[in-house]
Amino acid sequence: MNLSQLIPGNIKNGVTIDGVTSNLIGSPTPSVGDAAVVASVGYTVQYTSDFKKIKEIICNFSGRVRITFDLYGSGTGKGYEHVYGQIYINGVPKGIIRDNNSSSGTFYSEDFDINNGDRVQLYARGRTNPDTWATSDVLAICFASNPLGTVVQI
């Protein structure tokens, strides 16, 4: 097991692991900010003109957070870039429908109240043109600061 990233702030209070003693008191309470803490990364494409889930993060915390994602169009043919993306929570649309008419990635962000166990999801769709692909590389949950010191990628 690699313990090189083990720091006191990541260990439950009252626990010592491999000689490192905790200083974490309870779970961190998130507050809105731009420091990414958890991110679903990797190239994901939606080929249809219907909204479909393309990324998801299951939350193990409660609080108000900033959710950010990138969105861009790809494909072939005239007007192929026009794509749409929207944040859903537990399968229910909650965010603003974002509209990008470019093959360049644009980041969008919005603040939400999250409960432990919630599923934060990115749904996307292309235009009615079957050659339009709604593409995303990142869906991230951001706090005012990152208590982990590194982004957890899923």
XYZ file of N, CA and C in Angstrom, residues 4-147:
432
model
N 2.508 7.332 0.835
C 3.282 8.565 0.672
C 2.419 9.823 0.738
N 1.131 9.725 0.438
C 0.230 10.873 0.460
C -0.505 11.013 1.794
N -0.155 10.192 2.751
C -0.841 10.184 4.040
C -0.488 11.427 4.848
N -1.511 12.227 5.191
C -1.298 13.427 5.993
C -2.294 13.424 7.151
N -1.970 14.089 8.274
C -2.845 14.069 9.445
C -4.268 14.545 9.168
N -4.438 15.510 8.259
C -5.761 16.047 7.972
C -6.672 15.116 7.223
N -6.142 13.993 6.736
C -6.960 13.023 6.012
C -7.316 11.805 6.849
N -6.884 11.780 8.112
C -7.118 10.619 8.968
C -8.151 10.972 10.028
N -9.097 10.079 10.248
C -10.142 10.275 11.248
C -9.523 10.533 12.621
N -10.118 11.474 13.363
C -9.609 11.854 14.682
C -9.466 10.636 15.591
N -8.327 10.574 16.289
C -8.074 9.486 17.218
C -7.424 8.264 16.597
N -7.062 8.339 15.314
C -6.475 7.201 14.619
C -5.037 7.537 14.219
N -4.159 6.537 14.330
C -2.779 6.663 13.853
C -2.536 5.568 12.825
N -1.987 5.966 11.667
C -1.677 5.016 10.603
C -0.218 5.180 10.240
N 0.537 4.105 10.325
C 1.950 4.092 9.956
C 2.712 5.254 10.607
N 2.414 5.513 11.865
C 3.106 6.549 12.611
C 2.586 7.960 12.402
N 1.581 8.138 11.552
C 0.991 9.460 11.305
C -0.290 9.554 12.128
N -0.346 10.552 13.028
C -1.489 10.735 13.919
C -2.435 11.778 13.336
N -3.718 11.494 13.455
C -4.736 12.354 12.859
C -4.818 13.722 13.510
N -5.357 14.667 12.728
C -5.784 15.945 13.283
C -7.096 16.394 12.644
N -7.756 15.476 11.926
C -9.047 15.774 11.303
C -10.146 15.603 12.336
N -10.919 16.639 12.549
C -12.051 16.590 13.479
C -13.319 16.574 12.635
N -13.942 15.412 12.522
C -15.158 15.291 11.725
C -14.871 15.435 10.246
N -15.918 15.476 9.446
C -15.783 15.651 8.010
C -15.737 17.129 7.683
N -14.991 17.493 6.644
C -14.958 18.903 6.266
C -16.331 19.357 5.792
N -16.705 20.560 6.154
C -17.961 21.138 5.696
C -17.660 21.991 4.475
N -18.198 21.623 3.323
C -17.886 22.392 2.127
C -18.532 23.761 2.148
N -17.885 24.691 1.493
C -18.470 25.994 1.221
C -18.069 26.377 -0.188
N -18.846 27.224 -0.807
C -18.690 27.550 -2.218
C -17.335 28.179 -2.498
N -16.702 27.704 -3.538
C -15.434 28.252 -3.994
C -15.011 27.584 -5.283
N -13.787 27.848 -5.685
C -13.302 27.353 -6.970
C -12.221 26.288 -6.868
N -11.969 25.750 -5.670
C -10.956 24.708 -5.501
C -11.601 23.350 -5.756
N -11.239 22.712 -6.855
C -11.797 21.395 -7.183
C -11.371 20.379 -6.134
N -12.317 19.587 -5.653
C -12.049 18.557 -4.661
C -12.274 17.166 -5.272
N -13.371 17.000 -5.997
C -13.704 15.733 -6.644
C -13.997 16.026 -8.103
N -13.458 15.199 -9.006
C -13.692 15.434 -10.427
C -13.851 14.119 -11.175
N -14.852 14.097 -12.034
C -15.006 13.005 -12.983
C -14.331 13.476 -14.263
N -13.222 12.848 -14.600
C -12.438 13.310 -15.741
C -12.407 12.237 -16.822
N -12.124 12.667 -18.014
C -12.054 11.757 -19.146
C -13.029 12.175 -20.223
N -12.640 11.986 -21.422
C -13.406 12.357 -22.604
C -14.715 11.579 -22.647
N -15.836 12.280 -22.661
C -17.147 11.643 -22.722
C -17.972 12.338 -23.794
N -18.652 11.561 -24.618
C -19.395 12.105 -25.752
C -20.838 11.616 -25.720
N -21.752 12.511 -26.064
C -23.165 12.164 -26.215
C -23.545 12.437 -27.660
N -23.995 11.404 -28.375
C -24.253 11.521 -29.805
C -25.688 11.878 -30.160
N -26.635 11.783 -29.254
C -28.045 11.946 -29.619
C -28.561 13.338 -29.324
N -29.755 13.612 -29.826
C -30.392 14.910 -29.599
C -31.248 14.908 -28.330
N -31.252 13.797 -27.562
C -31.953 13.724 -26.285
C -30.946 13.872 -25.150
N -31.357 14.527 -24.054
C -30.473 14.631 -22.895
C -30.205 13.240 -22.323
N -28.936 12.925 -22.129
C -28.502 11.661 -21.543
C -27.408 11.944 -20.525
N -27.368 11.128 -19.477
C -26.333 11.272 -18.455
C -24.988 10.856 -19.038
N -23.977 11.731 -18.882
C -22.656 11.376 -19.388
C -21.594 11.341 -18.285
N -21.867 11.957 -17.127
C -20.935 11.908 -15.993
C -21.729 11.935 -14.695
N -21.128 11.353 -13.631
C -21.799 11.326 -12.334
C -20.773 11.262 -11.211
N -21.057 12.004 -10.135
C -20.258 11.943 -8.916
C -21.218 11.699 -7.758
N -20.934 10.677 -6.939
C -21.739 10.410 -5.743
C -21.065 11.133 -4.579
N -21.819 11.979 -3.875
C -21.270 12.831 -2.815
C -21.314 12.134 -1.461
N -20.258 12.313 -0.675
C -20.223 11.782 0.689
C -20.091 12.916 1.695
N -20.776 14.023 1.403
C -20.753 15.210 2.251
C -22.036 15.992 2.011
N -22.296 16.935 2.870
C -23.440 17.836 2.705
C -22.953 19.270 2.799
N -23.577 20.153 2.059
C -23.229 21.570 2.105
C -23.456 22.234 0.768
N -23.157 23.511 0.708
C -23.293 24.279 -0.536
C -21.965 24.238 -1.279
N -22.007 23.833 -2.534
C -20.801 23.670 -3.334
C -20.982 24.303 -4.711
N -19.873 24.475 -5.381
C -19.884 24.920 -6.777
C -19.636 23.695 -7.643
N -20.487 23.519 -8.639
C -20.317 22.427 -9.592
C -19.936 23.049 -10.925
N -18.898 22.509 -11.525
C -18.414 23.053 -12.790
C -18.225 21.932 -13.806
N -18.408 22.262 -15.064
C -18.186 21.291 -16.133
C -17.803 22.019 -17.402
N -17.146 21.283 -18.295
C -16.843 21.850 -19.603
C -17.771 21.210 -20.632
N -17.962 21.926 -21.733
C -18.863 21.458 -22.775
C -18.412 22.044 -24.101
N -18.367 21.191 -25.114
C -18.078 21.677 -26.461
C -18.643 20.703 -27.485
N -18.771 21.179 -28.700
C -19.321 20.364 -29.766
C -18.239 19.794 -30.647
N -18.538 18.653 -31.204
C -17.652 18.048 -32.185
C -18.517 17.252 -33.145
N -17.965 16.913 -34.275
C -18.721 16.161 -35.259
C -18.382 16.602 -36.658
N -19.309 16.342 -37.571
C -19.099 16.716 -38.967
C -20.320 17.453 -39.470
N -20.119 18.322 -40.428
C -21.237 19.027 -41.047
C -21.398 20.436 -40.519
N -22.209 21.206 -41.219
C -22.441 22.608 -40.874
C -23.225 22.714 -39.568
N -22.772 23.582 -38.673
C -23.477 23.823 -37.431
C -23.343 22.712 -36.419
N -22.365 21.830 -36.602
C -22.246 20.666 -35.726
C -21.899 21.002 -34.298
N -21.385 22.197 -34.055
C -20.895 22.507 -32.721
C -21.990 22.750 -31.689
N -23.186 23.053 -32.097
C -24.229 23.492 -31.167
C -24.652 22.359 -30.231
N -24.312 22.503 -28.921
C -24.590 21.453 -27.939
C -25.161 22.054 -26.657
N -25.736 21.193 -25.826
C -26.381 21.625 -24.594
C -25.943 20.730 -23.441
N -25.824 21.298 -22.252
C -25.494 20.540 -21.062
C -26.255 21.090 -19.864
N -26.539 20.234 -18.876
C -27.292 20.654 -17.703
C -26.931 19.768 -16.519
N -26.812 20.390 -15.342
C -26.570 19.651 -14.104
C -27.893 19.065 -13.611
N -27.848 17.792 -13.253
C -28.960 17.094 -12.615
C -28.478 16.655 -11.241
N -29.376 16.569 -10.301
C -29.075 15.995 -8.995
C -30.084 14.883 -8.758
N -29.578 13.678 -8.580
C -30.410 12.486 -8.381
C -31.406 12.274 -9.516
N -30.954 12.541 -10.743
C -31.792 12.308 -11.911
C -32.810 13.392 -12.208
N -32.770 14.498 -11.464
C -33.728 15.594 -11.646
C -32.973 16.832 -12.135
N -33.428 17.467 -13.232
C -32.733 18.660 -13.718
C -32.792 19.791 -12.689
N -31.627 20.355 -12.363
C -31.544 21.424 -11.368
C -30.849 22.662 -11.907
N -29.927 22.479 -12.818
C -29.118 23.586 -13.301
C -29.720 24.264 -14.512
N -29.065 25.312 -14.895
C -29.423 26.058 -16.100
C -28.994 25.232 -17.309
N -29.830 25.186 -18.334
C -29.415 24.522 -19.569
C -28.378 25.418 -20.231
N -27.169 24.886 -20.362
C -26.066 25.625 -20.979
C -26.003 25.287 -22.458
N -25.701 26.298 -23.264
C -25.726 26.199 -24.713
C -24.375 26.665 -25.237
N -23.654 25.769 -25.892
C -22.371 26.145 -26.467
C -22.413 25.897 -27.962
N -22.097 26.916 -28.732
C -22.110 26.815 -30.185
C -20.682 26.889 -30.717
N -19.790 26.126 -30.084
C -18.380 26.193 -30.449
C -17.728 24.830 -30.279
N -16.669 24.608 -31.029
C -15.885 23.396 -30.850
C -14.782 23.618 -29.822
N -14.759 24.811 -29.216
C -13.820 25.093 -28.129
C -14.513 24.849 -26.796
N -13.809 24.215 -25.869
C -14.387 23.926 -24.561
C -14.679 25.185 -23.771
N -15.860 25.249 -23.205
C -16.264 26.351 -22.334
C -16.639 25.755 -20.995
N -16.150 26.380 -19.902
C -16.495 25.905 -18.558
C -17.686 26.695 -18.035
N -18.582 25.987 -17.375
C -19.756 26.569 -16.746
C -19.744 26.184 -15.273
N -20.268 27.053 -14.425
C -20.349 26.700 -13.006
C -21.631 27.249 -12.416
N -22.080 26.566 -11.366
C -23.314 26.925 -10.683
C -23.240 26.374 -9.267
N -23.864 27.058 -8.306
C -23.817 26.655 -6.903
C -25.096 25.905 -6.513
N -24.898 24.824 -5.715
C -26.013 23.976 -5.300
C -25.838 23.544 -3.857
N -26.961 23.247 -3.189
C -26.936 22.594 -1.885
C -26.950 21.092 -2.135
N -25.980 20.401 -1.541
C -25.813 18.962 -1.745
C -26.007 18.247 -0.416
N -26.628 17.083 -0.458
C -26.787 16.234 0.719
C -25.959 14.962 0.557
N -25.517 14.422 1.668
C -24.759 13.182 1.659
C -25.535 12.118 0.885
N -24.880 11.474 -0.067
C -25.521 10.453 -0.887
C -26.086 10.948 -2.202
N -26.142 12.272 -2.381
C -26.648 12.807 -3.650
C -25.756 12.402 -4.810
N -26.389 12.256 -5.957
C -25.681 11.978 -7.211
C -25.711 13.249 -8.054
N -24.544 13.836 -8.241
C -24.411 15.017 -9.093
C -24.094 14.515 -10.489
N -24.899 14.920 -11.457
C -24.795 14.359 -12.800
C -24.738 15.451 -13.852
N -24.031 15.156 -14.931
C -24.027 16.022 -16.100
C -24.771 15.300 -17.207
N -25.823 15.949 -17.685
C -26.559 15.453 -18.837
C -26.229 16.366 -20.009
N -26.161 15.790 -21.204
C -25.828 16.589 -22.379
C -26.539 16.035 -23.599
N -26.604 16.890 -24.611
C -27.168 16.463 -25.892
C -26.596 17.335 -26.997
N -26.634 16.801 -28.196
C -26.268 17.573 -29.372
C -27.509 18.190 -29.986
N -27.325 18.792 -31.132
C -28.461 19.305 -31.881
C -29.227 18.150 -32.504
N -30.212 18.468 -33.276
C -30.981 17.415 -33.937
C -30.158 16.710 -35.004
N -29.096 17.344 -35.480
C -28.209 16.735 -36.454
C -27.545 15.506 -35.817
N -27.682 14.321 -36.403
C -27.095 13.120 -35.790
C -25.566 13.149 -35.765
N -24.953 14.057 -36.507
C -23.497 14.157 -36.523
C -22.972 15.132 -35.472
N -23.843 15.631 -34.603
C -23.424 16.553 -33.553
C -23.139 15.775 -32.274
N -21.982 16.018 -31.668
C -21.569 15.310 -30.467
C -21.340 16.298 -29.345
N -22.090 16.172 -28.263
C -21.861 16.990 -27.071
C -20.733 16.328 -26.293
N -19.666 17.069 -26.040
C -18.458 16.490 -25.467
C -18.082 17.192 -24.171
N -17.667 16.413 -23.170
C -17.215 16.956 -21.891
C -16.008 16.168 -21.418
N -15.039 16.880 -20.846
C -13.857 16.244 -20.274
C -13.884 16.261 -18.751
N -14.610 17.215 -18.146
C -14.543 17.398 -16.687
C -15.912 17.745 -16.104
N -16.272 17.074 -15.018
C -17.358 17.469 -14.119
C -16.709 17.525 -12.745
N -16.742 18.685 -12.078
C -16.027 18.823 -10.803
C -16.910 19.452 -9.741
N -16.659 19.053 -8.490
C -17.285 19.677 -7.328
C -16.200 20.477 -6.626
N -16.497 21.759 -6.389
C -15.493 22.686 -5.862
C -15.917 23.252 -4.514
N -14.935 23.399 -3.619
C -15.125 24.018 -2.303
C -14.338 25.327 -2.277
N -14.482 26.079 -1.186
C -13.687 27.299 -1.013
C -12.206 26.968 -0.893
N -11.910 25.802 -0.296
C -10.541 25.312 -0.235
C -10.585 23.796 -0.324
N -9.476 23.204 -0.669
C -9.420 21.758 -0.810
C -8.787 21.155 0.434
N -9.596 20.548 1.334
C -9.055 19.998 2.575
C -8.166 18.783 2.336
